[in-house]
Short mmCIF file of C-alpha atoms and ligand atoms in Angstrom, two decimals:
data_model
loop_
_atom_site.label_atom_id
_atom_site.label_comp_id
_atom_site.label_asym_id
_atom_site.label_seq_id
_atom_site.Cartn_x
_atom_site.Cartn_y
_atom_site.Cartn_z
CA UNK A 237 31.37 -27.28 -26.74
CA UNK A 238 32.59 -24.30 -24.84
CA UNK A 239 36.40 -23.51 -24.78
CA UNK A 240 37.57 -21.08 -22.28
CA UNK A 241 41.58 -20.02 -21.08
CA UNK A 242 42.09 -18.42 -17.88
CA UNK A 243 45.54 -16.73 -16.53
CA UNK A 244 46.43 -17.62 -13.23
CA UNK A 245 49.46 -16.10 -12.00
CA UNK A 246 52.06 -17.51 -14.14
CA UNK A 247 49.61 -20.45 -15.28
CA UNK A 248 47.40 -20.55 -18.46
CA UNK A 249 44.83 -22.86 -17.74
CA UNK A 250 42.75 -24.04 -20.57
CA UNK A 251 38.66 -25.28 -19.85
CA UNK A 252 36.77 -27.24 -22.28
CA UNK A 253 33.06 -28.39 -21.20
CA UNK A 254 30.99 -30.57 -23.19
CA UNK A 255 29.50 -34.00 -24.55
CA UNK A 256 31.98 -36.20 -25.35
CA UNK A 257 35.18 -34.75 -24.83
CA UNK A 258 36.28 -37.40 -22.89
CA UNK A 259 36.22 -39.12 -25.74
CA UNK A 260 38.37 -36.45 -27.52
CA UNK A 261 41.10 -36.40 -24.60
CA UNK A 262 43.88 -37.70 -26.52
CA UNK A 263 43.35 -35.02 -28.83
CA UNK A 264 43.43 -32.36 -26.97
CA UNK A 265 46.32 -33.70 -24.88
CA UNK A 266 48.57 -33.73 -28.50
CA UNK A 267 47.26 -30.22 -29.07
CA UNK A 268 48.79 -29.36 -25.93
CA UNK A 269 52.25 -30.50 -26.79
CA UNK A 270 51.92 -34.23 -24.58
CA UNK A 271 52.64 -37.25 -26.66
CA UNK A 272 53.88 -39.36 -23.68
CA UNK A 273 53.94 -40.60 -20.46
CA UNK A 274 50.74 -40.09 -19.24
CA UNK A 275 49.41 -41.23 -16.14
CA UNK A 276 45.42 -41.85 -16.03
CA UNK A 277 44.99 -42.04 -12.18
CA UNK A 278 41.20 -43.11 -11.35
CA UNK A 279 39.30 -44.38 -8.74
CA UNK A 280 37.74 -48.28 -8.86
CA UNK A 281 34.18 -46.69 -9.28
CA UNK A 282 34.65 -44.63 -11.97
CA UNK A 283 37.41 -46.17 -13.88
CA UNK A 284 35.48 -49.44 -14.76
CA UNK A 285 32.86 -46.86 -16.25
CA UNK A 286 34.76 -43.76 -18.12
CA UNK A 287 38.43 -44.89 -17.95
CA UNK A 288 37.50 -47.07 -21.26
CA UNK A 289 36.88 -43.75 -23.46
CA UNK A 290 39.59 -41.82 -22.45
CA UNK A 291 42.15 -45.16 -23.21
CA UNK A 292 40.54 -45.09 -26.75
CA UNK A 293 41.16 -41.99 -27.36
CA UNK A 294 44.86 -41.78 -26.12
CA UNK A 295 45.58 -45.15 -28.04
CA UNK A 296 43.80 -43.24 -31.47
CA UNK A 297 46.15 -40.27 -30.67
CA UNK A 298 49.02 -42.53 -30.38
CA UNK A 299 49.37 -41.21 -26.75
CA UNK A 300 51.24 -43.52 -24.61
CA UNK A 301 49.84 -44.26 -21.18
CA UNK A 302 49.56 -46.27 -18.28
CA UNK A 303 46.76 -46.31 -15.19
CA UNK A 304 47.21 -45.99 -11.65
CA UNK A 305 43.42 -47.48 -9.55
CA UNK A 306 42.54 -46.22 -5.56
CA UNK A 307 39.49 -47.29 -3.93
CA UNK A 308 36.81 -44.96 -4.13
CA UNK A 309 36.02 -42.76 -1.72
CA UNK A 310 37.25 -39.79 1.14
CA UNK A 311 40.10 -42.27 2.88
CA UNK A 312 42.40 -42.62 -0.35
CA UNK A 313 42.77 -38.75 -0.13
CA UNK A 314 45.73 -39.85 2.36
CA UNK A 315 49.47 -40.02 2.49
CA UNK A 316 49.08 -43.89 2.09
CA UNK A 317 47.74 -43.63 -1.39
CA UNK A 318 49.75 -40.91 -2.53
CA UNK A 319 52.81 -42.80 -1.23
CA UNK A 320 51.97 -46.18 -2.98
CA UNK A 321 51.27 -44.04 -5.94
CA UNK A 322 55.14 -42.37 -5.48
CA UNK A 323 56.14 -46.56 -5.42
CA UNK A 324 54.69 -46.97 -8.78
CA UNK A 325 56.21 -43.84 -10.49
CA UNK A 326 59.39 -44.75 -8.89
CA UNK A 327 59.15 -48.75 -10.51
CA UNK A 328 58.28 -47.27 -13.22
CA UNK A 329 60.73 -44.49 -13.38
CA UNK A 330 58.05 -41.82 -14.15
CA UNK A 331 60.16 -38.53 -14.83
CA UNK A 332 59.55 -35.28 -15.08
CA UNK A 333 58.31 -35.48 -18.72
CA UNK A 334 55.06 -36.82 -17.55
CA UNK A 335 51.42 -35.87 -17.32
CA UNK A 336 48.98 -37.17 -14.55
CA UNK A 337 45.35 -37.39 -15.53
CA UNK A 338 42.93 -37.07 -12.82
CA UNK A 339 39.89 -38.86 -13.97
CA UNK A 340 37.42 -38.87 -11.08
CA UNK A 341 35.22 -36.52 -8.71
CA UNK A 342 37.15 -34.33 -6.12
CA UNK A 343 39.00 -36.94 -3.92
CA UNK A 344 41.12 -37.99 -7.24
CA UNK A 345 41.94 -34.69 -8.36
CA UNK A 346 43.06 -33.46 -5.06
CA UNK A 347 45.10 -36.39 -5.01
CA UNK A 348 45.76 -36.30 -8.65
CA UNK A 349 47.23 -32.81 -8.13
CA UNK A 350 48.83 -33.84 -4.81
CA UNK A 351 51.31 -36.55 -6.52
CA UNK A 352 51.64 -34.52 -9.45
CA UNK A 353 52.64 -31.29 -7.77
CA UNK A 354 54.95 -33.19 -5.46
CA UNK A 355 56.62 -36.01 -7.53
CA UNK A 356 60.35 -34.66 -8.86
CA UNK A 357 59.24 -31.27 -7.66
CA UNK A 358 56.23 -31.14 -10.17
CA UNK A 359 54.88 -32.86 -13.27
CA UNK A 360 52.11 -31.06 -15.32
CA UNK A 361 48.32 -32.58 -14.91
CA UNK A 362 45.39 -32.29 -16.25
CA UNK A 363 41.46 -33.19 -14.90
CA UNK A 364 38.50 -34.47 -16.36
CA UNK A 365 36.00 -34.30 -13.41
CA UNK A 366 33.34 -36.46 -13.38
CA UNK A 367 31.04 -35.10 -10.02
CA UNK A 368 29.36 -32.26 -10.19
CA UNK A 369 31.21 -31.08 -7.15
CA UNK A 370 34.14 -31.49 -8.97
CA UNK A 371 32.22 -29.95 -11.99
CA UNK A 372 31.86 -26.72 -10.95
CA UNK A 373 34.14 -26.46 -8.06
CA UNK A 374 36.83 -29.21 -7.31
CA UNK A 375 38.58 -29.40 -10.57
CA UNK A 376 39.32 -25.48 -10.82
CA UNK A 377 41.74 -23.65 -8.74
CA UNK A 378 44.95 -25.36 -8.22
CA UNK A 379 43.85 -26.62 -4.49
CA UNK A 380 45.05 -30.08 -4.02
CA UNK A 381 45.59 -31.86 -0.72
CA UNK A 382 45.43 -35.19 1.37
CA UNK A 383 43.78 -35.20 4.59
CA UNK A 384 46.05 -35.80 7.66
CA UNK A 385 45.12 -37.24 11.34
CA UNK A 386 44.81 -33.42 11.98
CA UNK A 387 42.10 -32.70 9.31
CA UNK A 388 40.91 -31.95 5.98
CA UNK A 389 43.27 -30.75 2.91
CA UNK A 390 45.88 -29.67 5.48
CA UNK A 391 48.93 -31.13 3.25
CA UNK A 392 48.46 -29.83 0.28
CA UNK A 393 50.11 -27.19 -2.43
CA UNK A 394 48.57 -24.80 -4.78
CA UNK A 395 49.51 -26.95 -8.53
CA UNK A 396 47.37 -25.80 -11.33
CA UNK A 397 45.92 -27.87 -13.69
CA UNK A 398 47.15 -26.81 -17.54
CA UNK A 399 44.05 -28.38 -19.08
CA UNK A 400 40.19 -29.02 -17.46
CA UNK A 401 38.19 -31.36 -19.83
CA UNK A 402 34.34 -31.38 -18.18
CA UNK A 403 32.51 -33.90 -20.16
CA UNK A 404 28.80 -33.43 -18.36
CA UNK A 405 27.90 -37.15 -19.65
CA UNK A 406 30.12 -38.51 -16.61
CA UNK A 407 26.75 -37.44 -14.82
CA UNK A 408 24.61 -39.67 -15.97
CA UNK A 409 26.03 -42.29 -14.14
CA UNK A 410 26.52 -40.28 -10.77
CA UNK A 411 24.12 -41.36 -7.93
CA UNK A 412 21.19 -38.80 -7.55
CA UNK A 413 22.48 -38.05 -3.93
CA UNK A 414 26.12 -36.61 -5.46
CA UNK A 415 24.30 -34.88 -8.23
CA UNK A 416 22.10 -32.94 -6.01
CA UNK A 417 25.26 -32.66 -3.21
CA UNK A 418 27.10 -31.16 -5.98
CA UNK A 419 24.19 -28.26 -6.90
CA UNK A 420 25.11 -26.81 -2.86
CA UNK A 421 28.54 -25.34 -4.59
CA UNK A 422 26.56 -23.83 -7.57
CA UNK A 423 23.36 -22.00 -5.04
CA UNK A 424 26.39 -20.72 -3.52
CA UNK A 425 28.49 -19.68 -6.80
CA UNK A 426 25.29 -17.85 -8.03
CA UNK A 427 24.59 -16.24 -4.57
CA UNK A 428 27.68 -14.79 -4.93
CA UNK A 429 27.80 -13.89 -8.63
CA UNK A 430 25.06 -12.04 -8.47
CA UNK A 431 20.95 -11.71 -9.45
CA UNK A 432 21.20 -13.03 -13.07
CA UNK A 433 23.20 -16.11 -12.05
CA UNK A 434 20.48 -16.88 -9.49
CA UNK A 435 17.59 -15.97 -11.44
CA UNK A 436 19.44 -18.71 -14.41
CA UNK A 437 19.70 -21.13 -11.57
CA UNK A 438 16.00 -20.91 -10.46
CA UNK A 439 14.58 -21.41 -14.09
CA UNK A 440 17.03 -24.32 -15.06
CA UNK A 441 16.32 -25.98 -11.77
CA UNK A 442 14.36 -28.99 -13.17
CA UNK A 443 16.09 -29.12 -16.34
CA UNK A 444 19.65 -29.49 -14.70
CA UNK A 445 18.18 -32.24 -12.75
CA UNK A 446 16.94 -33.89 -15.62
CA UNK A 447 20.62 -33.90 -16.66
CA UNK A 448 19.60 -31.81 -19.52
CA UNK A 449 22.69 -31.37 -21.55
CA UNK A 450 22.91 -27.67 -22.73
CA UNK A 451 21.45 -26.65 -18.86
CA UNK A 452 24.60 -28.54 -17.68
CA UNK A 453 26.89 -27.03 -19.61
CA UNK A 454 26.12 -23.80 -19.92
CA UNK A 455 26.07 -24.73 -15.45
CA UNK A 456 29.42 -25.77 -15.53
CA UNK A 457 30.60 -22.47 -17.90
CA UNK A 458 28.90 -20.34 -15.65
CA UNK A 459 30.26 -22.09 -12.17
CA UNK A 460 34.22 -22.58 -13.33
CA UNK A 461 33.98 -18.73 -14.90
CA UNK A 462 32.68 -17.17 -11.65
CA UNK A 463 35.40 -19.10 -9.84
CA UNK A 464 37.93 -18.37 -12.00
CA UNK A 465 36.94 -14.96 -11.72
CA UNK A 466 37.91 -14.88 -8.18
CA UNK A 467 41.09 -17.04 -8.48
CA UNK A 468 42.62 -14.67 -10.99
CA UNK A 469 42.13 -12.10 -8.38
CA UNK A 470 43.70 -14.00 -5.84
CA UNK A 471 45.60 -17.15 -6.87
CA UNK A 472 47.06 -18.82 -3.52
CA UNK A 473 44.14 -17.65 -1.16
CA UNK A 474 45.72 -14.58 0.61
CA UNK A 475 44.46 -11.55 -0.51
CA UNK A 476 40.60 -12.32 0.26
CA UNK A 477 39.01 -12.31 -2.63
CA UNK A 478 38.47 -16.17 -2.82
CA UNK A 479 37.64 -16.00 1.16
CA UNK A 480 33.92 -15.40 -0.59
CA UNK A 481 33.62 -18.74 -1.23
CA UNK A 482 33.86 -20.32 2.62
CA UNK A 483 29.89 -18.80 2.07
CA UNK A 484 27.82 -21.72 3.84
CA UNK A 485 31.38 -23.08 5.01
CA UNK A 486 31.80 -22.36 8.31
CA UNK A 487 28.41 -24.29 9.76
CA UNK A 488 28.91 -26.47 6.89
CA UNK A 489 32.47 -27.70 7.65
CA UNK A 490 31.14 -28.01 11.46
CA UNK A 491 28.15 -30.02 10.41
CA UNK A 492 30.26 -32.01 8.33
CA UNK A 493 32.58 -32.86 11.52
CA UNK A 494 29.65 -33.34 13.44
CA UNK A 495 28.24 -35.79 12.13
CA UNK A 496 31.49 -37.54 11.42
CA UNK A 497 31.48 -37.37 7.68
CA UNK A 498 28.49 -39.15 7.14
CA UNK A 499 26.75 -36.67 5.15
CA UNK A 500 27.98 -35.52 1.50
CA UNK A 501 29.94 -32.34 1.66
CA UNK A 502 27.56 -30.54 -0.42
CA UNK A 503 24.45 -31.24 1.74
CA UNK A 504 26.36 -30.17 4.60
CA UNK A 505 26.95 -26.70 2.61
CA UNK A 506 23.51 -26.43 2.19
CA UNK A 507 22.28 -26.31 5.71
CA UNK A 508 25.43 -23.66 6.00
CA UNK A 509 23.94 -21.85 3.70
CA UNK A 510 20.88 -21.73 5.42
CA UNK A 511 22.24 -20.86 8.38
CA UNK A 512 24.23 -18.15 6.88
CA UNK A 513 21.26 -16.41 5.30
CA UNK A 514 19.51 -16.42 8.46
CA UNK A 515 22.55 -14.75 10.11
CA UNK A 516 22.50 -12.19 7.18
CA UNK A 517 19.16 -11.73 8.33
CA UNK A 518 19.45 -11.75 11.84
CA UNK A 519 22.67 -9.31 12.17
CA UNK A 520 21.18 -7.18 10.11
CA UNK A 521 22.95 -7.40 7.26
CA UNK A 522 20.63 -8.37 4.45
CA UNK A 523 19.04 -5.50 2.68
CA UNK A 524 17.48 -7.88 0.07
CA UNK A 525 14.79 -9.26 2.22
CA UNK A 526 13.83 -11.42 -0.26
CA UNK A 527 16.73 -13.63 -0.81
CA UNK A 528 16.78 -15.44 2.16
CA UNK A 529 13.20 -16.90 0.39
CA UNK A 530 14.15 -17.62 -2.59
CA UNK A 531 17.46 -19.67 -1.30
CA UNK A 532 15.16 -22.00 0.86
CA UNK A 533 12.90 -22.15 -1.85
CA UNK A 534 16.35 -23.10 -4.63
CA UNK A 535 17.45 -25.43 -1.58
CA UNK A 536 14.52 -27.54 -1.45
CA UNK A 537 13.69 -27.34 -5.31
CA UNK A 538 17.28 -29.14 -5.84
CA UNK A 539 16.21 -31.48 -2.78
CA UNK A 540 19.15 -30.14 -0.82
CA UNK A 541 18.24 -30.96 3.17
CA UNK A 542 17.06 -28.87 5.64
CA UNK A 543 17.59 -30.41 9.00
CA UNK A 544 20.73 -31.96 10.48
CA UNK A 545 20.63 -35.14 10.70
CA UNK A 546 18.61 -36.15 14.21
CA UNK A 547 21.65 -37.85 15.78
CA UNK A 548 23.83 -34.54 15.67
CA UNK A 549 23.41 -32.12 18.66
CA UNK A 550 23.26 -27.93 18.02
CA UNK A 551 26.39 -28.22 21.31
CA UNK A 552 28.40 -31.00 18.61
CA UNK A 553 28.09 -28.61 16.11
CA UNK A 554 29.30 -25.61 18.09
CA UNK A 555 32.06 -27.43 19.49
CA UNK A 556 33.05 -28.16 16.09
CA UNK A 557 32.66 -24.32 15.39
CA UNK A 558 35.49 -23.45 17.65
CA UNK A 559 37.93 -25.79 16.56
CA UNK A 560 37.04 -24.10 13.09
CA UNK A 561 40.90 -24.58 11.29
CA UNK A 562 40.02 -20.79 10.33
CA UNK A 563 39.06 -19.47 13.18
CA UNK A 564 40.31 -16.40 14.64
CA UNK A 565 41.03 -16.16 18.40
CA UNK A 566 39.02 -18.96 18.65
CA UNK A 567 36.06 -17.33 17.27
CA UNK A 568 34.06 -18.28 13.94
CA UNK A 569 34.41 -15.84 10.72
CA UNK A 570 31.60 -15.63 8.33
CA UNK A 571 31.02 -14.85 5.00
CA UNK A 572 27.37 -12.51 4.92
CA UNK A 573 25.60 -11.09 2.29
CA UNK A 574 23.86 -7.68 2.02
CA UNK A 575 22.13 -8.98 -1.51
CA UNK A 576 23.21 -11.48 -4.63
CA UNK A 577 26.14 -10.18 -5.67
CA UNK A 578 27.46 -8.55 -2.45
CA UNK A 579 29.25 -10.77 0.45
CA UNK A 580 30.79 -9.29 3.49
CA UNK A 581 33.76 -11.29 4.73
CA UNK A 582 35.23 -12.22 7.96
CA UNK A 583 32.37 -11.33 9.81
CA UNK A 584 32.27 -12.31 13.73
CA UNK A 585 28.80 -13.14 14.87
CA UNK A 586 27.70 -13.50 18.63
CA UNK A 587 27.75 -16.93 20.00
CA UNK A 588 23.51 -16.42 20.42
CA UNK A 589 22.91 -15.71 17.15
CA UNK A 590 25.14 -18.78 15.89
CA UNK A 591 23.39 -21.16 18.43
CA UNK A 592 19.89 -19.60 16.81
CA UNK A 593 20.86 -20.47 13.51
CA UNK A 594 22.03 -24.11 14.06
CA UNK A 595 18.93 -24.42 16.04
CA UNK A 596 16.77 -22.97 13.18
CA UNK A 597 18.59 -26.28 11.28
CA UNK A 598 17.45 -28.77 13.75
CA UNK A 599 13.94 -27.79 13.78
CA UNK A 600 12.61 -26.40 10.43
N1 NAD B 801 40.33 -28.58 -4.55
C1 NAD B 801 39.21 -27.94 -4.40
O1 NAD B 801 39.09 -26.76 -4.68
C2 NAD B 801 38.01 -28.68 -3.89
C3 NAD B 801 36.72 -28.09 -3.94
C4 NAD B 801 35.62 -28.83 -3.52
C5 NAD B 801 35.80 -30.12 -3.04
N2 NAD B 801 37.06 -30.66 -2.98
C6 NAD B 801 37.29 -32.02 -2.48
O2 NAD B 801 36.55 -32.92 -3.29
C7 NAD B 801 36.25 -34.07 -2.53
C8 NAD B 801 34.79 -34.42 -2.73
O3 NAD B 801 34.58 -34.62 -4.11
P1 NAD B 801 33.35 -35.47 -4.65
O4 NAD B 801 32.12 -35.03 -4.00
O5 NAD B 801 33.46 -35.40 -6.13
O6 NAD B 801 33.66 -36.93 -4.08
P2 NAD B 801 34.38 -38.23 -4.65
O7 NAD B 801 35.46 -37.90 -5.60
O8 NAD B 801 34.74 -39.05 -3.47
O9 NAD B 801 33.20 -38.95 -5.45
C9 NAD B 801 32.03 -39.37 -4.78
C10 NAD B 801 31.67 -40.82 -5.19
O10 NAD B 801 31.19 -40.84 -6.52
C11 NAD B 801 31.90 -41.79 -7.29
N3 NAD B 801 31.89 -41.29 -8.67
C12 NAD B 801 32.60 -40.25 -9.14
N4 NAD B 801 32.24 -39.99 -10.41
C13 NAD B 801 31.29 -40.89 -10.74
C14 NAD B 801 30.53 -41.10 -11.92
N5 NAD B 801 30.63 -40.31 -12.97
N6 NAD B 801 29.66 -42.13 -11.92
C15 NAD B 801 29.51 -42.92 -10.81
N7 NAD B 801 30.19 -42.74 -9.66
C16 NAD B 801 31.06 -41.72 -9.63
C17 NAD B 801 33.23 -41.89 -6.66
O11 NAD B 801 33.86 -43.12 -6.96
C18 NAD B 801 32.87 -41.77 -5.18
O12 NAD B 801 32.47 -43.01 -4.69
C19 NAD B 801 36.58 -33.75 -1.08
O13 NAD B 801 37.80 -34.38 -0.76
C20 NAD B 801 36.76 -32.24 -1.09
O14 NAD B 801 37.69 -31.81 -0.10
C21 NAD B 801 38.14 -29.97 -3.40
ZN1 ZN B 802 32.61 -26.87 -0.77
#
């Protein structure tokens, strides 16, 4: 088991990653000073299979609880769910001594941390992810949300987490597809952490995929401490520093519109990462003229896709491009790297280029 505490701002956040600390929730919730009035909120895929350990262990901690169910999947990320979940604290008059547990991949703890930040002007929550995305990206950071009409995560709040339990078992139960999705966010954490977080990732490649338990954890340590890293540095997203991780975002996020949200988020990120090597490439940018190699090569090893899907069009894409929420001027920003360890943000590439690089997507 790895234990690791992070400062964020005003916020200590406390990580724990390993086998069977699901199990050991209600533990480490009394630890933390909670005795009552928790709030397991879950999702009607994964509560049926992991919401049974962590009632165990609240009821052998003498924790008092109750459970809140959405449907699974991107729609209950809405104001609809998070306002029948406001109807349930209100029958149940859920006060401010409470603590919402987000048990579930990213859509229930950026709903989780939606309801909690909001309710009575803030409860405290805590996450036990059970995605990889959420693994090594979704659960750390404070970024919760609901999507809106508008778009994605556009009502949201920064509301920190004051305990992440990762228990890497909840993968073994994952669909393949998610677990591989999920390994987009960690090519791109150890792009951006440097050479010896890419050189781990390339020789643990099969054994991660074999859901080999010290190669996930020691994944999951490595992802959440880069990130945190870069949080610390920059807790609510304004100074830059976390700007780093849009890498493979902005013709990810595109493709991801595209194709109307058909295609998992992280195999999306993974053509964007493509594409932005090739940009890195093809602007001139890259001085490690190897990397754009061994990133394909990572790519397919993880089975990550290469093309976009036939029925999306490079002009559907590019259209989606401009409308880009982060856009400047109306123009696309990218994050570039010179080498592993070294992105350039905010970068504004010629429309040519970008219509090369989708292209490159459609027919490799
Ligand atoms: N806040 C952040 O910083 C951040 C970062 C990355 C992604 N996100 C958000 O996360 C969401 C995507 O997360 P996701 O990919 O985890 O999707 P998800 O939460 O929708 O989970 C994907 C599917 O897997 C199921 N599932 C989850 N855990 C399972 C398990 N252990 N066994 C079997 N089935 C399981 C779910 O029920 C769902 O059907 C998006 O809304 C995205 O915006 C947020
Ligand atoms: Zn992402």
């Amino acid at each position: 088991m790895q234990v690791h505490v992070f400062q964020f701002g005003a916020n200590r956040v406390q990580l724990v990653i390993g086998r069977g600390v699901i199990d050991q929730i209600g533990c480490l919730l009394k630890e933390a000073g909670v005795i009552t009035s928790i709030i397991i909120l879950t999702d009607d895929r994964v509560g049926p299979i992991w919401a049974g350990g962590v009632r165990n262990s609240l009821e052998s901690a003498g924790v008092g609880f109750r459970e809140i169910t959405v449907p699974a999947g991107e729609p209950s990320k809405s104001l609809a769910q998070a306002q029948r979940i406001y109807g349930e604290f209100a029958a149940h008059s859920i006060g401010r001594d409470a603590t919402i547990l987000a048990l579930g991949g990213g859509m229930v703890s950026d709903l989780g941390g939606f309801v909690a930040g909001t309710w009575m002007r803030g409860l405290r929550w805590t996450v036990c992810p059970t995605t990889l995305e959420a693994d090594v990206d979704a659960c750390l950071g404070g970024k919760t949300a609901v999507n809106v009409p508008g778009g994605k995560n556009l009502v949201g709040l920064f509301h920190q987490p004051f305990l992440i339990a990762v228990d890497p078992a909840c993968l073994t139960t994952l669909e393949p597809r998610d677990l591989r999705a999920g390994l987009a966010e960690s090519v791109k954490h150890a792009i951006l952490s440097g050479e010896d977080s890419l050189a781990w990732l390339e020789s643990h490649a099969e054994r991660i995929l074999s859901l080999d338990d010290d190669a996930l954890e020691e994944l999951i340590a490595r992802n959440l401490c880069f990130k945190a890293g870069l949080v610390a540095q920059d807790v609510e997203d304004r100074t830059g520093a976390r700007a780093a991780l849009n890498l493979g975002h902005t013709i990810g996020h595109a493709v991801e519109e595209a194709a109307e949200f058909t295609q998992r988020h992280g195999e999306c990120v993974a053509l964007g990462l493509r594409a932005a090597m090739r940009l890195s490439k093809e602007m001139g940018v890259l001085d490690d003229h190897g990397l754009q190699g061994r990133v394909e090569d990572l790519l397919d090893r993880l089975g990550l896709p290469a093309r976009i899907p036939r029925d999306v069009g490079t002009e559907d894409v590019l259209d989606a491009l401009r409308r880009d929420k982060k856009a400047e001027g109306g123009e696309a920003r990218f994050v570039l790297l010179r080498r592993a360890g070294e992105p350039v943000r905010g970068v504004a590439a010629q429309e040519a280029m970008i219509r090369r690089a989708v292209e490159a997507l459609k027919s490799s």
